[in-house]
Amino acid sequence: MPPALLDCVPLLDAVDQLAGRYRSLPQSRLRRAAAVGLALARELSAEAQRLEHPDAPVRQMPDDGMFVIAEQIAVSGHDLAAALAAHPDRQGQDVLDRALRRVAETAAEL
């Protein structure tokens, strides 16, 4: 029997909501929150890369400035959800749970 597909909708919703919050921050708050958001985007991106190419080195998401953090969070979260959907056999539930926890922690820091 094939492995069960993971429900990635909560991850997609969480990263979209967090990205929206980052987009709406005033510049003074965005400046303070940018490093935390970039760290999250990098973590999500690295998880997706490890799922998609387990034998390849992980490429770090660049720091393109505070005004693109929201997009980096959204893109990396959607990439991870796609990787989880394509690779449900790689302990995906643990990866999904960890990602949801990190998104929630980042949201709580805002």
mmCIF file of N, CA and C in Angstrom:
data_model
loop_
_atom_site.group_PDB
_atom_site.id
_atom_site.type_symbol
_atom_site.label_atom_id
_atom_site.label_comp_id
_atom_site.label_asym_id
_atom_site.label_seq_id
_atom_site.Cartn_x
_atom_site.Cartn_y
_atom_site.Cartn_z
ATOM 1 N N MET A 1 0.844 -1.181 0.000
ATOM 2 C CA MET A 1 0.000 0.000 0.000
ATOM 3 C C MET A 1 0.891 1.248 0.000
ATOM 4 N N PRO A 2 0.594 2.237 -0.856
ATOM 5 C CA PRO A 2 1.412 3.459 -0.896
ATOM 6 C C PRO A 2 1.222 4.278 0.383
ATOM 7 N N PRO A 3 2.241 5.075 0.733
ATOM 8 C CA PRO A 3 2.117 5.909 1.933
ATOM 9 C C PRO A 3 0.998 6.928 1.779
ATOM 10 N N ALA A 4 0.406 7.271 2.897
ATOM 11 C CA ALA A 4 -0.684 8.253 2.899
ATOM 12 C C ALA A 4 -0.147 9.636 2.552
ATOM 13 N N LEU A 5 -0.926 10.365 1.790
ATOM 14 C CA LEU A 5 -0.554 11.738 1.472
ATOM 15 C C LEU A 5 -0.683 12.609 2.712
ATOM 16 N N LEU A 6 0.218 13.545 2.835
ATOM 17 C CA LEU A 6 0.187 14.468 3.968
ATOM 18 C C LEU A 6 -0.745 15.625 3.657
ATOM 19 N N ASP A 7 -1.422 16.097 4.678
ATOM 20 C CA ASP A 7 -2.277 17.272 4.532
ATOM 21 C C ASP A 7 -1.422 18.508 4.773
ATOM 22 N N CYS A 8 -1.019 19.151 3.705
ATOM 23 C CA CYS A 8 -0.139 20.322 3.797
ATOM 24 C C CYS A 8 -0.906 21.638 3.818
ATOM 25 N N VAL A 9 -2.233 21.569 3.784
ATOM 26 C CA VAL A 9 -3.038 22.791 3.789
ATOM 27 C C VAL A 9 -2.744 23.648 5.025
ATOM 28 N N PRO A 10 -2.617 23.062 6.226
ATOM 29 C CA PRO A 10 -2.289 23.916 7.372
ATOM 30 C C PRO A 10 -0.961 24.661 7.209
ATOM 31 N N LEU A 11 0.021 24.028 6.591
ATOM 32 C CA LEU A 11 1.299 24.707 6.351
ATOM 33 C C LEU A 11 1.125 25.841 5.352
ATOM 34 N N LEU A 12 0.413 25.575 4.268
ATOM 35 C CA LEU A 12 0.174 26.616 3.269
ATOM 36 C C LEU A 12 -0.568 27.799 3.885
ATOM 37 N N ASP A 13 -1.595 27.509 4.666
ATOM 38 C CA ASP A 13 -2.353 28.583 5.320
ATOM 39 C C ASP A 13 -1.469 29.379 6.277
ATOM 40 N N ALA A 14 -0.654 28.664 7.062
ATOM 41 C CA ALA A 14 0.186 29.330 8.063
ATOM 42 C C ALA A 14 1.235 30.231 7.415
ATOM 43 N N VAL A 15 1.901 29.735 6.357
ATOM 44 C CA VAL A 15 2.927 30.584 5.729
ATOM 45 C C VAL A 15 2.293 31.751 4.983
ATOM 46 N N ASP A 16 1.127 31.535 4.384
ATOM 47 C CA ASP A 16 0.454 32.645 3.703
ATOM 48 C C ASP A 16 0.018 33.715 4.700
ATOM 49 N N GLN A 17 -0.497 33.285 5.845
ATOM 50 C CA GLN A 17 -0.916 34.242 6.864
ATOM 51 C C GLN A 17 0.296 35.003 7.427
ATOM 52 N N LEU A 18 1.378 34.278 7.702
ATOM 53 C CA LEU A 18 2.573 34.937 8.225
ATOM 54 C C LEU A 18 3.168 35.897 7.194
ATOM 55 N N ALA A 19 3.201 35.487 5.945
ATOM 56 C CA ALA A 19 3.706 36.375 4.894
ATOM 57 C C ALA A 19 2.852 37.641 4.822
ATOM 58 N N GLY A 20 1.549 37.492 4.952
ATOM 59 C CA GLY A 20 0.665 38.658 4.960
ATOM 60 C C GLY A 20 0.961 39.589 6.119
ATOM 61 N N ARG A 21 1.252 39.014 7.268
ATOM 62 C CA ARG A 21 1.606 39.842 8.423
ATOM 63 C C ARG A 21 2.907 40.605 8.164
ATOM 64 N N TYR A 22 3.886 39.930 7.571
ATOM 65 C CA TYR A 22 5.149 40.606 7.252
ATOM 66 C C TYR A 22 4.927 41.726 6.248
ATOM 67 N N ARG A 23 4.065 41.495 5.276
ATOM 68 C CA ARG A 23 3.793 42.534 4.266
ATOM 69 C C ARG A 23 3.169 43.777 4.887
ATOM 70 N N SER A 24 2.410 43.591 5.957
ATOM 71 C CA SER A 24 1.685 44.717 6.550
ATOM 72 C C SER A 24 2.464 45.435 7.650
ATOM 73 N N LEU A 25 3.653 44.948 7.985
ATOM 74 C CA LEU A 25 4.431 45.592 9.048
ATOM 75 C C LEU A 25 4.940 46.953 8.616
ATOM 76 N N PRO A 26 4.907 47.920 9.522
ATOM 77 C CA PRO A 26 5.575 49.191 9.218
ATOM 78 C C PRO A 26 7.088 48.952 9.111
ATOM 79 N N GLN A 27 7.742 49.778 8.374
ATOM 80 C CA GLN A 27 9.161 49.575 8.102
ATOM 81 C C GLN A 27 9.995 49.453 9.379
ATOM 82 N N SER A 28 9.686 50.211 10.392
ATOM 83 C CA SER A 28 10.472 50.147 11.634
ATOM 84 C C SER A 28 10.367 48.758 12.278
ATOM 85 N N ARG A 29 9.184 48.160 12.287
ATOM 86 C CA ARG A 29 9.012 46.806 12.843
ATOM 87 C C ARG A 29 9.575 45.755 11.908
ATOM 88 N N LEU A 30 9.426 45.962 10.616
ATOM 89 C CA LEU A 30 9.960 45.018 9.647
ATOM 90 C C LEU A 30 11.471 44.908 9.796
ATOM 91 N N ARG A 31 12.111 46.020 10.016
ATOM 92 C CA ARG A 31 13.567 46.030 10.187
ATOM 93 C C ARG A 31 13.970 45.123 11.351
ATOM 94 N N ARG A 32 13.205 45.176 12.446
ATOM 95 C CA ARG A 32 13.517 44.355 13.621
ATOM 96 C C ARG A 32 13.153 42.888 13.405
ATOM 97 N N ALA A 33 12.130 42.612 12.610
ATOM 98 C CA ALA A 33 11.632 41.245 12.431
ATOM 99 C C ALA A 33 12.234 40.527 11.230
ATOM 100 N N ALA A 34 12.969 41.223 10.405
ATOM 101 C CA ALA A 34 13.460 40.645 9.152
ATOM 102 C C ALA A 34 14.368 39.435 9.372
ATOM 103 N N ALA A 35 15.264 39.507 10.319
ATOM 104 C CA ALA A 35 16.211 38.406 10.541
ATOM 105 C C ALA A 35 15.485 37.122 10.935
ATOM 106 N N VAL A 36 14.456 37.248 11.755
ATOM 107 C CA VAL A 36 13.692 36.073 12.180
ATOM 108 C C VAL A 36 12.939 35.472 10.996
ATOM 109 N N GLY A 37 12.369 36.318 10.179
ATOM 110 C CA GLY A 37 11.648 35.839 9.001
ATOM 111 C C GLY A 37 12.569 35.182 7.992
ATOM 112 N N LEU A 38 13.734 35.765 7.788
ATOM 113 C CA LEU A 38 14.698 35.172 6.866
ATOM 114 C C LEU A 38 15.177 33.820 7.379
ATOM 115 N N ALA A 39 15.406 33.722 8.680
ATOM 116 C CA ALA A 39 15.832 32.438 9.259
ATOM 117 C C ALA A 39 14.777 31.357 9.010
ATOM 118 N N LEU A 40 13.512 31.711 9.178
ATOM 119 C CA LEU A 40 12.434 30.758 8.926
ATOM 120 C C LEU A 40 12.413 30.353 7.455
ATOM 121 N N ALA A 41 12.465 31.326 6.558
ATOM 122 C CA ALA A 41 12.434 31.025 5.127
ATOM 123 C C ALA A 41 13.598 30.112 4.749
ATOM 124 N N ARG A 42 14.761 30.360 5.321
ATOM 125 C CA ARG A 42 15.925 29.519 5.036
ATOM 126 C C ARG A 42 15.710 28.093 5.548
ATOM 127 N N GLU A 43 15.120 27.957 6.726
ATOM 128 C CA GLU A 43 14.853 26.623 7.275
ATOM 129 C C GLU A 43 13.868 25.852 6.400
ATOM 130 N N LEU A 44 12.786 26.511 6.011
ATOM 131 C CA LEU A 44 11.786 25.850 5.169
ATOM 132 C C LEU A 44 12.394 25.454 3.826
ATOM 133 N N SER A 45 13.184 26.341 3.260
ATOM 134 C CA SER A 45 13.834 26.065 1.985
ATOM 135 C C SER A 45 14.797 24.879 2.100
ATOM 136 N N ALA A 46 15.566 24.842 3.168
ATOM 137 C CA ALA A 46 16.519 23.750 3.373
ATOM 138 C C ALA A 46 15.795 22.411 3.522
ATOM 139 N N GLU A 47 14.689 22.402 4.245
ATOM 140 C CA GLU A 47 13.908 21.165 4.405
ATOM 141 C C GLU A 47 13.408 20.675 3.052
ATOM 142 N N ALA A 48 12.902 21.591 2.237
ATOM 143 C CA ALA A 48 12.400 21.216 0.911
ATOM 144 C C ALA A 48 13.532 20.653 0.059
ATOM 145 N N GLN A 49 14.688 21.280 0.099
ATOM 146 C CA GLN A 49 15.825 20.803 -0.686
ATOM 147 C C GLN A 49 16.272 19.417 -0.242
ATOM 148 N N ARG A 50 16.284 19.183 1.069
ATOM 149 C CA ARG A 50 16.698 17.868 1.574
ATOM 150 C C ARG A 50 15.728 16.777 1.134
ATOM 151 N N LEU A 51 14.444 17.109 1.061
ATOM 152 C CA LEU A 51 13.461 16.131 0.594
ATOM 153 C C LEU A 51 13.624 15.863 -0.897
ATOM 154 N N GLU A 52 13.805 16.913 -1.664
ATOM 155 C CA GLU A 52 13.857 16.782 -3.121
ATOM 156 C C GLU A 52 15.185 16.209 -3.619
ATOM 157 N N HIS A 53 16.272 16.567 -2.959
ATOM 158 C CA HIS A 53 17.609 16.143 -3.398
ATOM 159 C C HIS A 53 18.438 15.775 -2.169
ATOM 160 N N PRO A 54 18.174 14.609 -1.580
ATOM 161 C CA PRO A 54 18.832 14.255 -0.308
ATOM 162 C C PRO A 54 20.353 14.146 -0.385
ATOM 163 N N ASP A 55 20.893 13.898 -1.551
ATOM 164 C CA ASP A 55 22.342 13.740 -1.673
ATOM 165 C C ASP A 55 23.057 15.022 -2.102
ATOM 166 N N ALA A 56 22.314 16.056 -2.378
ATOM 167 C CA ALA A 56 22.917 17.316 -2.837
ATOM 168 C C ALA A 56 23.125 18.263 -1.651
ATOM 169 N N PRO A 57 24.124 19.125 -1.745
ATOM 170 C CA PRO A 57 24.296 20.114 -0.675
ATOM 171 C C PRO A 57 23.133 21.113 -0.682
ATOM 172 N N VAL A 58 22.793 21.580 0.482
ATOM 173 C CA VAL A 58 21.710 22.563 0.622
ATOM 174 C C VAL A 58 22.255 23.933 0.255
ATOM 175 N N ARG A 59 21.523 24.622 -0.611
ATOM 176 C CA ARG A 59 21.886 25.990 -0.986
ATOM 177 C C ARG A 59 21.113 26.950 -0.087
ATOM 178 N N GLN A 60 21.820 27.899 0.487
ATOM 179 C CA GLN A 60 21.178 28.835 1.407
ATOM 180 C C GLN A 60 20.439 29.924 0.637
ATOM 181 N N MET A 61 19.226 30.176 1.074
ATOM 182 C CA MET A 61 18.443 31.257 0.487
ATOM 183 C C MET A 61 19.169 32.579 0.747
ATOM 184 N N PRO A 62 19.301 33.422 -0.268
ATOM 185 C CA PRO A 62 20.044 34.675 -0.086
ATOM 186 C C PRO A 62 19.268 35.692 0.753
ATOM 187 N N ASP A 63 20.003 36.590 1.327
ATOM 188 C CA ASP A 63 19.409 37.719 2.033
ATOM 189 C C ASP A 63 19.255 38.836 1.002
ATOM 190 N N ASP A 64 18.059 38.976 0.468
ATOM 191 C CA ASP A 64 17.796 39.979 -0.561
ATOM 192 C C ASP A 64 17.146 41.241 0.009
ATOM 193 N N GLY A 65 17.193 41.384 1.316
ATOM 194 C CA GLY A 65 16.669 42.586 1.946
ATOM 195 C C GLY A 65 15.330 42.357 2.616
ATOM 196 N N MET A 66 15.024 43.257 3.513
ATOM 197 C CA MET A 66 13.838 43.085 4.346
ATOM 198 C C MET A 66 12.525 43.192 3.577
ATOM 199 N N PHE A 67 12.535 43.832 2.430
ATOM 200 C CA PHE A 67 11.275 44.029 1.713
ATOM 201 C C PHE A 67 10.822 42.786 0.946
ATOM 202 N N VAL A 68 11.652 41.758 0.878
ATOM 203 C CA VAL A 68 11.243 40.523 0.202
ATOM 204 C C VAL A 68 11.074 39.356 1.173
ATOM 205 N N ILE A 69 11.212 39.592 2.455
ATOM 206 C CA ILE A 69 11.090 38.513 3.447
ATOM 207 C C ILE A 69 9.733 37.828 3.331
ATOM 208 N N ALA A 70 8.670 38.574 3.184
ATOM 209 C CA ALA A 70 7.327 37.972 3.101
ATOM 210 C C ALA A 70 7.255 37.003 1.926
ATOM 211 N N GLU A 71 7.813 37.408 0.795
ATOM 212 C CA GLU A 71 7.767 36.535 -0.382
ATOM 213 C C GLU A 71 8.644 35.310 -0.176
ATOM 214 N N GLN A 72 9.776 35.483 0.490
ATOM 215 C CA GLN A 72 10.653 34.345 0.751
ATOM 216 C C GLN A 72 9.978 33.343 1.683
ATOM 217 N N ILE A 73 9.244 33.818 2.661
ATOM 218 C CA ILE A 73 8.509 32.926 3.556
ATOM 219 C C ILE A 73 7.444 32.165 2.769
ATOM 220 N N ALA A 74 6.688 32.878 1.974
ATOM 221 C CA ALA A 74 5.610 32.242 1.207
ATOM 222 C C ALA A 74 6.168 31.221 0.216
ATOM 223 N N VAL A 75 7.167 31.594 -0.533
ATOM 224 C CA VAL A 75 7.721 30.694 -1.548
ATOM 225 C C VAL A 75 8.344 29.461 -0.901
ATOM 226 N N SER A 76 9.123 29.658 0.143
ATOM 227 C CA SER A 76 9.777 28.505 0.773
ATOM 228 C C SER A 76 8.755 27.581 1.421
ATOM 229 N N GLY A 77 7.700 28.133 1.993
ATOM 230 C CA GLY A 77 6.645 27.305 2.574
ATOM 231 C C GLY A 77 5.895 26.511 1.523
ATOM 232 N N HIS A 78 5.606 27.144 0.400
ATOM 233 C CA HIS A 78 4.917 26.450 -0.695
ATOM 234 C C HIS A 78 5.834 25.399 -1.327
ATOM 235 N N ASP A 79 7.115 25.705 -1.440
ATOM 236 C CA ASP A 79 8.068 24.719 -1.951
ATOM 237 C C ASP A 79 8.124 23.494 -1.038
ATOM 238 N N LEU A 80 8.147 23.723 0.269
ATOM 239 C CA LEU A 80 8.181 22.606 1.211
ATOM 240 C C LEU A 80 6.910 21.771 1.101
ATOM 241 N N ALA A 81 5.772 22.410 0.996
ATOM 242 C CA ALA A 81 4.511 21.671 0.851
ATOM 243 C C ALA A 81 4.527 20.815 -0.415
ATOM 244 N N ALA A 82 5.039 21.348 -1.501
ATOM 245 C CA ALA A 82 5.134 20.589 -2.754
ATOM 246 C C ALA A 82 6.093 19.410 -2.595
ATOM 247 N N ALA A 83 7.204 19.631 -1.921
ATOM 248 C CA ALA A 83 8.172 18.548 -1.702
ATOM 249 C C ALA A 83 7.560 17.457 -0.828
ATOM 250 N N LEU A 84 6.811 17.848 0.187
ATOM 251 C CA LEU A 84 6.157 16.864 1.051
ATOM 252 C C LEU A 84 5.115 16.064 0.284
ATOM 253 N N ALA A 85 4.392 16.718 -0.588
ATOM 254 C CA ALA A 85 3.377 16.024 -1.384
ATOM 255 C C ALA A 85 4.024 15.039 -2.354
ATOM 256 N N ALA A 86 5.187 15.379 -2.868
ATOM 257 C CA ALA A 86 5.871 14.519 -3.830
ATOM 258 C C ALA A 86 6.654 13.393 -3.158
ATOM 259 N N HIS A 87 6.965 13.549 -1.887
ATOM 260 C CA HIS A 87 7.792 12.573 -1.164
ATOM 261 C C HIS A 87 7.174 12.218 0.189
ATOM 262 N N PRO A 88 5.993 11.616 0.190
ATOM 263 C CA PRO A 88 5.358 11.318 1.479
ATOM 264 C C PRO A 88 6.047 10.206 2.253
ATOM 265 N N ASP A 89 7.000 9.523 1.655
ATOM 266 C CA ASP A 89 7.640 8.391 2.303
ATOM 267 C C ASP A 89 8.869 8.762 3.118
ATOM 268 N N ARG A 90 9.226 9.988 3.212
ATOM 269 C CA ARG A 90 10.464 10.397 3.877
ATOM 270 C C ARG A 90 10.212 11.053 5.227
ATOM 271 N N GLN A 91 9.540 10.353 6.081
ATOM 272 C CA GLN A 91 9.237 10.884 7.413
ATOM 273 C C GLN A 91 8.643 12.280 7.315
ATOM 274 N N GLY A 92 7.774 12.421 6.328
ATOM 275 C CA GLY A 92 7.196 13.720 6.033
ATOM 276 C C GLY A 92 6.398 14.327 7.162
ATOM 277 N N GLN A 93 5.722 13.494 7.944
ATOM 278 C CA GLN A 93 4.920 14.047 9.036
ATOM 279 C C GLN A 93 5.792 14.782 10.041
ATOM 280 N N ASP A 94 6.970 14.248 10.339
ATOM 281 C CA ASP A 94 7.890 14.932 11.257
ATOM 282 C C ASP A 94 8.344 16.267 10.684
ATOM 283 N N VAL A 95 8.670 16.274 9.400
ATOM 284 C CA VAL A 95 9.098 17.513 8.740
ATOM 285 C C VAL A 95 7.957 18.520 8.756
ATOM 286 N N LEU A 96 6.749 18.060 8.443
ATOM 287 C CA LEU A 96 5.574 18.943 8.430
ATOM 288 C C LEU A 96 5.311 19.513 9.816
ATOM 289 N N ASP A 97 5.349 18.659 10.830
ATOM 290 C CA ASP A 97 5.107 19.123 12.211
ATOM 291 C C ASP A 97 6.147 20.153 12.641
ATOM 292 N N ARG A 98 7.405 19.890 12.307
ATOM 293 C CA ARG A 98 8.482 20.821 12.662
ATOM 294 C C ARG A 98 8.292 22.160 11.958
ATOM 295 N N ALA A 99 7.917 22.122 10.688
ATOM 296 C CA ALA A 99 7.698 23.355 9.935
ATOM 297 C C ALA A 99 6.539 24.158 10.522
ATOM 298 N N LEU A 100 5.456 23.483 10.836
ATOM 299 C CA LEU A 100 4.307 24.186 11.434
ATOM 300 C C LEU A 100 4.679 24.824 12.767
ATOM 301 N N ARG A 101 5.467 24.104 13.547
ATOM 302 C CA ARG A 101 5.902 24.637 14.841
ATOM 303 C C ARG A 101 6.768 25.880 14.644
ATOM 304 N N ARG A 102 7.699 25.852 13.683
ATOM 305 C CA ARG A 102 8.573 27.000 13.449
ATOM 306 C C ARG A 102 7.811 28.208 12.913
ATOM 307 N N VAL A 103 6.840 27.959 12.040
ATOM 308 C CA VAL A 103 6.020 29.066 11.536
ATOM 309 C C VAL A 103 5.252 29.697 12.699
ATOM 310 N N ALA A 104 4.683 28.871 13.569
ATOM 311 C CA ALA A 104 3.945 29.396 14.724
ATOM 312 C C ALA A 104 4.850 30.169 15.662
ATOM 313 N N GLU A 105 6.056 29.678 15.891
ATOM 314 C CA GLU A 105 7.004 30.396 16.747
ATOM 315 C C GLU A 105 7.379 31.757 16.169
ATOM 316 N N THR A 106 7.594 31.776 14.864
ATOM 317 C CA THR A 106 7.938 33.040 14.204
ATOM 318 C C THR A 106 6.777 34.010 14.284
ATOM 319 N N ALA A 107 5.574 33.515 14.075
ATOM 320 C CA ALA A 107 4.380 34.382 14.164
ATOM 321 C C ALA A 107 4.230 34.949 15.574
ATOM 322 N N ALA A 108 4.525 34.135 16.572
ATOM 323 C CA ALA A 108 4.403 34.588 17.959
ATOM 324 C C ALA A 108 5.429 35.676 18.295
ATOM 325 N N GLU A 109 6.559 35.649 17.595
ATOM 326 C CA GLU A 109 7.598 36.669 17.844
ATOM 327 C C GLU A 109 7.249 38.022 17.255
ATOM 328 N N LEU A 110 6.324 38.035 16.275
ATOM 329 C CA LEU A 110 5.942 39.325 15.699
ATOM 330 C C LEU A 110 5.183 40.072 16.736
#
